[in-house]
Coordinates of C-alpha atoms in Angstrom, one line a residue:
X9 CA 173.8 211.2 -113.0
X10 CA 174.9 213.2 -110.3
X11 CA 171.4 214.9 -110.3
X12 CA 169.4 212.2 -110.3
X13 CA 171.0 210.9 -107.1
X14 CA 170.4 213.7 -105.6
X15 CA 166.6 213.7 -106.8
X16 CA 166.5 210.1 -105.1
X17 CA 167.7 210.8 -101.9
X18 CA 165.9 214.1 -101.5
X19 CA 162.7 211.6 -102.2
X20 CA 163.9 209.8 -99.8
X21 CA 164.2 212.0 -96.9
X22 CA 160.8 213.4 -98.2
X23 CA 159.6 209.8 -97.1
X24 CA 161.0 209.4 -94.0
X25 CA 159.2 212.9 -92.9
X26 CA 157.1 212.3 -89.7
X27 CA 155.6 215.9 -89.4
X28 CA 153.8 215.9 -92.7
X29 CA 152.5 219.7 -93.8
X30 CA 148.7 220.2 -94.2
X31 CA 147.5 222.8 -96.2
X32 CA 146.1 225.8 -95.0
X33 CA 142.9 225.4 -97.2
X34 CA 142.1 222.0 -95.1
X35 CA 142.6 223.3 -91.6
X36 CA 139.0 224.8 -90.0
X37 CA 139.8 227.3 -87.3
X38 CA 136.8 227.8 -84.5
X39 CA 137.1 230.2 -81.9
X40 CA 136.7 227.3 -79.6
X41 CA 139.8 226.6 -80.5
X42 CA 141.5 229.9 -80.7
X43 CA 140.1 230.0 -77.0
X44 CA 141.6 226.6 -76.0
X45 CA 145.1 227.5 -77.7
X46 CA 145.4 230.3 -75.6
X47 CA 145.0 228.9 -72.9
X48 CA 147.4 226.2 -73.3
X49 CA 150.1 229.2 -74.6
X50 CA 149.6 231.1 -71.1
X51 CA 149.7 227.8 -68.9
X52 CA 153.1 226.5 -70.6
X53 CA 154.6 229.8 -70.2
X54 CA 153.5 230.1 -66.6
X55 CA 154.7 226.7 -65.9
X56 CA 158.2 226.7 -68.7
X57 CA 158.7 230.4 -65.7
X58 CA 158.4 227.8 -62.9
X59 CA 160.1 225.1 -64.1
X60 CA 163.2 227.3 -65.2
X61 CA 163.5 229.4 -61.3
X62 CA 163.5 225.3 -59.8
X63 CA 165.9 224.8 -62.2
X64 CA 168.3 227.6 -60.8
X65 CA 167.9 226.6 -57.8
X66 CA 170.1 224.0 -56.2
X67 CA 169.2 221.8 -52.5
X68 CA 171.5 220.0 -50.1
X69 CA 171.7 216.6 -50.0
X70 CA 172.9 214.6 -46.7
X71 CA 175.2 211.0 -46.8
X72 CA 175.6 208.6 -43.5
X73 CA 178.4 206.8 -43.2
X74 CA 180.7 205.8 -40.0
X75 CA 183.1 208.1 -39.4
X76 CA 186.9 206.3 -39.1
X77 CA 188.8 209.2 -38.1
X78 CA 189.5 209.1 -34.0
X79 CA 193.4 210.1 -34.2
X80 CA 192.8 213.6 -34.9
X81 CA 191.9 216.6 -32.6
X82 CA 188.7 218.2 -32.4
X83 CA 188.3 221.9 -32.4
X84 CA 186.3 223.8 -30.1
X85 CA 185.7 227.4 -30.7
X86 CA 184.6 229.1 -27.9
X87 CA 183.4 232.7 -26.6
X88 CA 181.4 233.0 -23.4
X89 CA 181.4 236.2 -20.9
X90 CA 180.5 235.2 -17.6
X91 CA 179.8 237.5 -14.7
X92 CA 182.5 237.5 -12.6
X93 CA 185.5 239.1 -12.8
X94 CA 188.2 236.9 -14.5
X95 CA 190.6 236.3 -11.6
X96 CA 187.9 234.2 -9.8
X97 CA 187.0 232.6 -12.4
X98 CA 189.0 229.2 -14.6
X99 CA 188.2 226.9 -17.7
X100 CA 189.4 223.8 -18.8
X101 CA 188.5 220.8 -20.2
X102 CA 188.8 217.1 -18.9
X103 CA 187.7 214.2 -21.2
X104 CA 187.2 210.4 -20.5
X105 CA 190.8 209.8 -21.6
X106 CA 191.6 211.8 -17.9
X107 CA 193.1 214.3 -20.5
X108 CA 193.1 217.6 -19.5
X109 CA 193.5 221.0 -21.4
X110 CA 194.3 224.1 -19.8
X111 CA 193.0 227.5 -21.0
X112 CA 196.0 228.7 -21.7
X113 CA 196.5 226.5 -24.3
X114 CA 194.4 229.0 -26.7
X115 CA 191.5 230.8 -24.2
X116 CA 191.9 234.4 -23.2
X117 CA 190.3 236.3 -20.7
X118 CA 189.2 240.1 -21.3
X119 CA 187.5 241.9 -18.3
X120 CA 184.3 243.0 -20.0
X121 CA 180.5 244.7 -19.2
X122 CA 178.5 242.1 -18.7
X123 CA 175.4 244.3 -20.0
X124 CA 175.3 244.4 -23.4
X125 CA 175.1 248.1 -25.7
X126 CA 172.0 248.8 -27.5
X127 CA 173.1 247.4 -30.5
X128 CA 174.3 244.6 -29.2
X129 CA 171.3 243.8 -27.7
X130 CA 170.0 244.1 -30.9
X131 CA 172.3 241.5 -32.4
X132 CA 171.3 239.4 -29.6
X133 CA 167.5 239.8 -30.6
X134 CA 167.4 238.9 -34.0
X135 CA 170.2 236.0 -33.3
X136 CA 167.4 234.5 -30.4
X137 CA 165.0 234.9 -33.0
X138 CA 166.7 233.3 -36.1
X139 CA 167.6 230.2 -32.9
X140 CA 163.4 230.4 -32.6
X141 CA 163.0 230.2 -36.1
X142 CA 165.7 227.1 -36.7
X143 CA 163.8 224.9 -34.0
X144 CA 160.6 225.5 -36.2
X145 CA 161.7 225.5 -39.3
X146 CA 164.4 222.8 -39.7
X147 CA 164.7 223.6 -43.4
X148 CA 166.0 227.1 -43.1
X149 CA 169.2 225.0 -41.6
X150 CA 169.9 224.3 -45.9
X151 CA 169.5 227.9 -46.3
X152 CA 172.3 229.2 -43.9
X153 CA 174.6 226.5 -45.1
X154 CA 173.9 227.6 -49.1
X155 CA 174.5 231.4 -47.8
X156 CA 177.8 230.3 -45.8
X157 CA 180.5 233.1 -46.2
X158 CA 177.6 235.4 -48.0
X159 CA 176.6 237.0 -44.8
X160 CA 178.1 239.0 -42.0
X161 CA 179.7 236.9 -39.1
X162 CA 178.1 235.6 -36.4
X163 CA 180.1 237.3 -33.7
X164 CA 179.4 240.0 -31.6
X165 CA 179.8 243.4 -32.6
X166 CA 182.1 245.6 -30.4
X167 CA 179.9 248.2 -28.2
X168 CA 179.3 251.4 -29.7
X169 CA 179.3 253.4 -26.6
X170 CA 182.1 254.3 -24.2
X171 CA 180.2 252.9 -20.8
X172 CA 181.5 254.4 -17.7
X173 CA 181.0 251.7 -15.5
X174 CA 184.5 249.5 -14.9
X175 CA 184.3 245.8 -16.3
X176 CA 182.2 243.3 -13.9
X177 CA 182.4 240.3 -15.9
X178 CA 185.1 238.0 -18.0
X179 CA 184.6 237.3 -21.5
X180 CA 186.7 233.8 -22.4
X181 CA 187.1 233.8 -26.1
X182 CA 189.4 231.6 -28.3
X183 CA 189.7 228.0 -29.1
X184 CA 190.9 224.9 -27.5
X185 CA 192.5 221.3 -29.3
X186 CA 190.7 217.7 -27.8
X187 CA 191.0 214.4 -28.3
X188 CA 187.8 212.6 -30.5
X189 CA 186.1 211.4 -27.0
X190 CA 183.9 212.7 -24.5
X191 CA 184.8 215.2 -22.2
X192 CA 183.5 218.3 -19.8
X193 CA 184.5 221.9 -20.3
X194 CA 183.3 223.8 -17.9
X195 CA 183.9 227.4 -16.6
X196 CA 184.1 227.5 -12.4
X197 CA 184.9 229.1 -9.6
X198 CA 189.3 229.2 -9.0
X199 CA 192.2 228.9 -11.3
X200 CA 192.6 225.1 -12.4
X201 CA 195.9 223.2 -10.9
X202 CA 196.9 220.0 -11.9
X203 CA 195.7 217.1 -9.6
X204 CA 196.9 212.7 -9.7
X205 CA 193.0 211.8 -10.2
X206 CA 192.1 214.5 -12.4
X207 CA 191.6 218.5 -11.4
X208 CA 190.8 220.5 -9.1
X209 CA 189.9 224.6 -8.8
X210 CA 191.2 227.1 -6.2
X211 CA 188.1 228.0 -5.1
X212 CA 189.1 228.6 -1.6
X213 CA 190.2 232.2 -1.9
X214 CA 187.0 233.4 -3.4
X215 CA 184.3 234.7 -2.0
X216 CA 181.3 232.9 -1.9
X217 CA 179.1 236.1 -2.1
X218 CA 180.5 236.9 -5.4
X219 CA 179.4 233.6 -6.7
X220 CA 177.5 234.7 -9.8
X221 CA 177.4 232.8 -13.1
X222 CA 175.7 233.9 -15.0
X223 CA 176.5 233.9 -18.5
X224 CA 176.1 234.7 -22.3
X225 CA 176.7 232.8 -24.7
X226 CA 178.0 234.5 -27.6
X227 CA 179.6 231.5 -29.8
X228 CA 180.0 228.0 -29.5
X229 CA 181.1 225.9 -32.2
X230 CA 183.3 222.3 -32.7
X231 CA 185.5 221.9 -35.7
X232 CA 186.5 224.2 -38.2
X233 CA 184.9 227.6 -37.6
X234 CA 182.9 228.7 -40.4
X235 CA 181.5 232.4 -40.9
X236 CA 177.8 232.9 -41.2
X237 CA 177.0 229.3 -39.2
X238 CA 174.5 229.9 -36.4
X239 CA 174.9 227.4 -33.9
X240 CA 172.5 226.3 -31.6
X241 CA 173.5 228.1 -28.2
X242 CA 174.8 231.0 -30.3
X243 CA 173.1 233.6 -28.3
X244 CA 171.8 232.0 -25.5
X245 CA 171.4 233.9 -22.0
X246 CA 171.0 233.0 -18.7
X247 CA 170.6 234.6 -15.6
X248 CA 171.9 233.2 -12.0
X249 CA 169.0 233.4 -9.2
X250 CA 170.9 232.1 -6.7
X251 CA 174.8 232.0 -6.0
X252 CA 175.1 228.4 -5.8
X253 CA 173.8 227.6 -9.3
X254 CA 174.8 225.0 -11.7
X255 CA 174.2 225.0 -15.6
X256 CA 174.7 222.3 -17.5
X257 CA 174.5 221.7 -21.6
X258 CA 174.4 218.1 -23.1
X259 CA 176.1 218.2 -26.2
X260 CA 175.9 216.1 -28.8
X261 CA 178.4 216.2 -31.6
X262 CA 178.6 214.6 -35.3
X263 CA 180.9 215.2 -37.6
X264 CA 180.0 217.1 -41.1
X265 CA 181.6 217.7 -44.3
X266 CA 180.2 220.7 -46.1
X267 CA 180.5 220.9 -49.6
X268 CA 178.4 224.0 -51.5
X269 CA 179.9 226.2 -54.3
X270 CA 180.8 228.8 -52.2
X271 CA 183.3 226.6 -49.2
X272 CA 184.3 223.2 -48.9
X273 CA 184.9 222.8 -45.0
X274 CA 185.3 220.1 -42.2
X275 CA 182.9 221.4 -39.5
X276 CA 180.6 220.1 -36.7
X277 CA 177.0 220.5 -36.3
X278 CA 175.2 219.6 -32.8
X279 CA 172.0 219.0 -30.6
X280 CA 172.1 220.3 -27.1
X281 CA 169.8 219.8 -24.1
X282 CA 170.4 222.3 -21.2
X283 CA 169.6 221.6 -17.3
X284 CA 170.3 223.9 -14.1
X285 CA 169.6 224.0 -10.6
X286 CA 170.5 225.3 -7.2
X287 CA 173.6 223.6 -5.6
X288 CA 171.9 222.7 -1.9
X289 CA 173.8 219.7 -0.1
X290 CA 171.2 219.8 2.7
X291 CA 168.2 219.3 0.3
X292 CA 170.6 216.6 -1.6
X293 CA 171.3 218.7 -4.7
X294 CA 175.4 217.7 -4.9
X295 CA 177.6 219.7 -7.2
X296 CA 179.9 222.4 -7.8
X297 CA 178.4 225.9 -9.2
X298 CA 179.6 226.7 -12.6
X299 CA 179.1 226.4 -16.2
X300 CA 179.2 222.5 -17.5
X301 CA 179.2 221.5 -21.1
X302 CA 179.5 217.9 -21.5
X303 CA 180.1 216.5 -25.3
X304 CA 180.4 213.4 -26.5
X305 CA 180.8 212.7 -30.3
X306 CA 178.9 210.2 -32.5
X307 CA 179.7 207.4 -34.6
X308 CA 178.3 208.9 -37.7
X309 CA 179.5 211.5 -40.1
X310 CA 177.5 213.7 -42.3
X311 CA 178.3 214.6 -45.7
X312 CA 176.2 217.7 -46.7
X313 CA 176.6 218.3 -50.2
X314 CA 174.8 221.2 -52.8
X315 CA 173.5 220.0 -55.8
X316 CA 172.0 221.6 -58.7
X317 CA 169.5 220.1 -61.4
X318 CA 171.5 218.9 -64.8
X319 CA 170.6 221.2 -68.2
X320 CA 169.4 217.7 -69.8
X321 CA 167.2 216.8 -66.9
X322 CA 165.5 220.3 -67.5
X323 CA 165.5 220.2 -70.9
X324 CA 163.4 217.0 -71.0
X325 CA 161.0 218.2 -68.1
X326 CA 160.2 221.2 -70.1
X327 CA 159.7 218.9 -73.5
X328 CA 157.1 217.0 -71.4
X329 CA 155.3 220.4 -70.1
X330 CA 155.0 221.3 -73.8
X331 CA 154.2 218.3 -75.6
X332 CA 152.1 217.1 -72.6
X333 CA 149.6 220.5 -72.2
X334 CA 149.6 220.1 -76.3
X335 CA 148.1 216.9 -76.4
X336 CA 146.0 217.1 -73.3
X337 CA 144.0 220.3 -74.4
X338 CA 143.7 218.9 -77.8
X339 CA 142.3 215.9 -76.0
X340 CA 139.9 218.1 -73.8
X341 CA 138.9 220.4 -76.6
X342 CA 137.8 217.1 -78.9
X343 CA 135.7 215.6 -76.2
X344 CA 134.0 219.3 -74.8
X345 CA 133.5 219.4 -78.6
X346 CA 131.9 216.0 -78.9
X347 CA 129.8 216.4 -76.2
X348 CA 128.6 219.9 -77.5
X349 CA 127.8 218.0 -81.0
X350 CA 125.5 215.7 -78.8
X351 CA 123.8 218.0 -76.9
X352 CA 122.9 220.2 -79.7
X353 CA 121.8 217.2 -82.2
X354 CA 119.6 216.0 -79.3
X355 CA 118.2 219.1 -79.5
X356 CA 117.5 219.5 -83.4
X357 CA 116.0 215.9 -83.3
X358 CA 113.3 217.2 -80.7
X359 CA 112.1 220.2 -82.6
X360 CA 112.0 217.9 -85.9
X361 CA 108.3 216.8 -87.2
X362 CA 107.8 214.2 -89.7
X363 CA 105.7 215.1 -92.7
X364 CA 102.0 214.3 -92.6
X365 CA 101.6 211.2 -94.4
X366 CA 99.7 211.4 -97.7
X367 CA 96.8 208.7 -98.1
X368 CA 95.7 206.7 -101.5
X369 CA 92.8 205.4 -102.8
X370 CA 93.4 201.8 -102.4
X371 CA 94.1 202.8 -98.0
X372 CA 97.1 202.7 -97.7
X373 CA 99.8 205.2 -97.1
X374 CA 102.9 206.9 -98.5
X375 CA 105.8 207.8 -95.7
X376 CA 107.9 208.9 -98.1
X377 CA 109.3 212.4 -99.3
X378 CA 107.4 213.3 -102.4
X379 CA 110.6 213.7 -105.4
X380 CA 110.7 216.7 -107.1
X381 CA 109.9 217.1 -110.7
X382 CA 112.1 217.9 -112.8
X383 CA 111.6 221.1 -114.7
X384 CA 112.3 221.5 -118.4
X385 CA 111.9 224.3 -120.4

């Protein structure tokens, strides 16, 4: 009893089979055919090797949404060397809120060469060009956020040589704490003393004929400082032609969360526009010479997050480059064959001739094929 159920249901099963087995003795091979298959075998390989290196790799994907933080403090990391020596020289920053922050809350100064070593100026090189590059190429910015913490920091490299000259510049390096609104930090002539309406710079005990700021530079980030990041002025240069000279960057800052599978980080990315000009009163160019950086932050923050294609997502794109190259060169092969049947029997039918007809004695004809006899012996 026991058998025959088993019998039954292995019938059964036999039924429900949806890939039914031809025998070999009623398939026809061509080398058509043999021609097509390998075709299809080499373009589904070629295209499984594509889809599996998109499958391994991942892209970045960016959220919008209003950023309700404001009670916290904003980070700016900073590292500039201007050329003057540092006792004529003070930075601070002043926001809308008539807040201000002294450097030395977190900046220090470091008498320093303003020319830069060989190698530095190598660094420098390849960091203007990789700037060049970004403003081009704005999808290489998804690359240096996937390779975040892979490569070599950003900063620059200590000189290599022992220079004999004695240090003509000040290189102001650390980081300062803000409040979330506007403000101006700016580098100028004089140490920075507190003032009812603001600041004000002691600027009277300098020479005006050392006056010279220019500048480099070197990093300039907001938020959370993140190794391998290239900022947009990271890098930047610019040289003073006259002593009363004014540079100013525009900076606009949003907020960003950073999520890959290497770091999880708070940071800040930015767009800057940079200005400068000669400080003339007589002409009616007003101002104070110095280095201005005026940021205000937006109202919108960025989530950048890395995401990778799901195995079941690949699995069934790769089941529709196989089944779908299957049925299309079978589809292709049937119809080149059809159309080669055509042509050919077109061909046959004009070489055929009919048989002459074969005429009786009564006048008329036979069109018909004479039968054959049949032979006994």
């Amino acid at each position: 009893m026991r058998r025959l159920n088993r019998k039954k249901t292995l019938s059964l099963v036999k039924e429900l089979d949806a890939f039914p087995k031809v025998p070999d003795s009623y398939v026809e091979t061509s080398a058509s055919g043999g021609t097509v298959s390998l075709i299809a075998f080499t373009t589904m390989a070629l295209l499984t090797i594509m889809e599996f290196s998109v499958y391994q790799d991942t892209w970045m994907k960016y959220e919008y949404e209003v950023d309700k933080d404001f009670s916290s403090k904003l980070r700016i990391n900073i590292d500039i060397t201007v050329a003057m020596k540092c006792q004529y020289v003070g930075a601070d920053v002043l926001d809308l809120a008539e807040t201000m922050v002294a450097s030395a809350d977190g900046l220090v100064y470091e008498p320093a060469i303003f020319d830069l070593s060989p190698q530095q100026k190598e660094w420098q090189r390849m960091l203007q060009l990789i700037q060049s590059r970004l403003q081009e190429e704005h999808s290489l910015q998804d690359v240096i956020f996937k390779s975040a913490f892979k490569t070599a920091s950003t900063a620059l490299p200590p000189r290599e040589d022992n220079p004999s000259q004695s240090p003509d510049a000040c290189r102001i390096s650390g980081h300062l704490y803000v409040n979330k609104v506007a403000g101006n930090f700016h580098i100028t002539v004089g140490k920075a003393i507190p003032h009812p309406r603001g600041h004000a710079h002691l600027a009277a005990l300098v020479n005006h004929d050392s006056y010279n700021f220019s500048h480099r530079i070197d990093h300039l980030s907001f938020g959370e400082l993140v190794p391998g990041i290239i900022n947009p002025l990271d890098g930047t240069e610019k040289i003073a032609i006259d002593h009363n000279q004014m540079f100013q960057y525009f900076i606009t800052v949003v907020p960003t969360k950073l999520h890959t599978y290497k770091i999880s980080a708070d940071t800040h990315q930015f767009s800057v526009t940079e200005r400068e000009r000669i400080i003339n009163h007589a002409a009616g160019s007003h101002g104070v010479s110095g280095i201005f950086m005026k940021y205000d932050l937006s109202s919108l923050m960025v989530t950048v997050t890395e995401e990778h294609m799901p195995f079941w997502q690949f699995f069934v794109r790769l089941c529709g480059i196989v089944g779908g190259i299957f049925s299309t060169t079978g589809m292709l092969h049937g119809i080149g064959k059809f159309i080669v049947e055509i042509i050919c029997c077109r061909f046959r039918l004009g070489s055929y001739k009919p048989i002459t007809s074969v005429p009786f004695e009564d006048g008329h004809t036979d069109n018909h094929l004479p039968l054959l006899e049949n032979n006994t012996h």
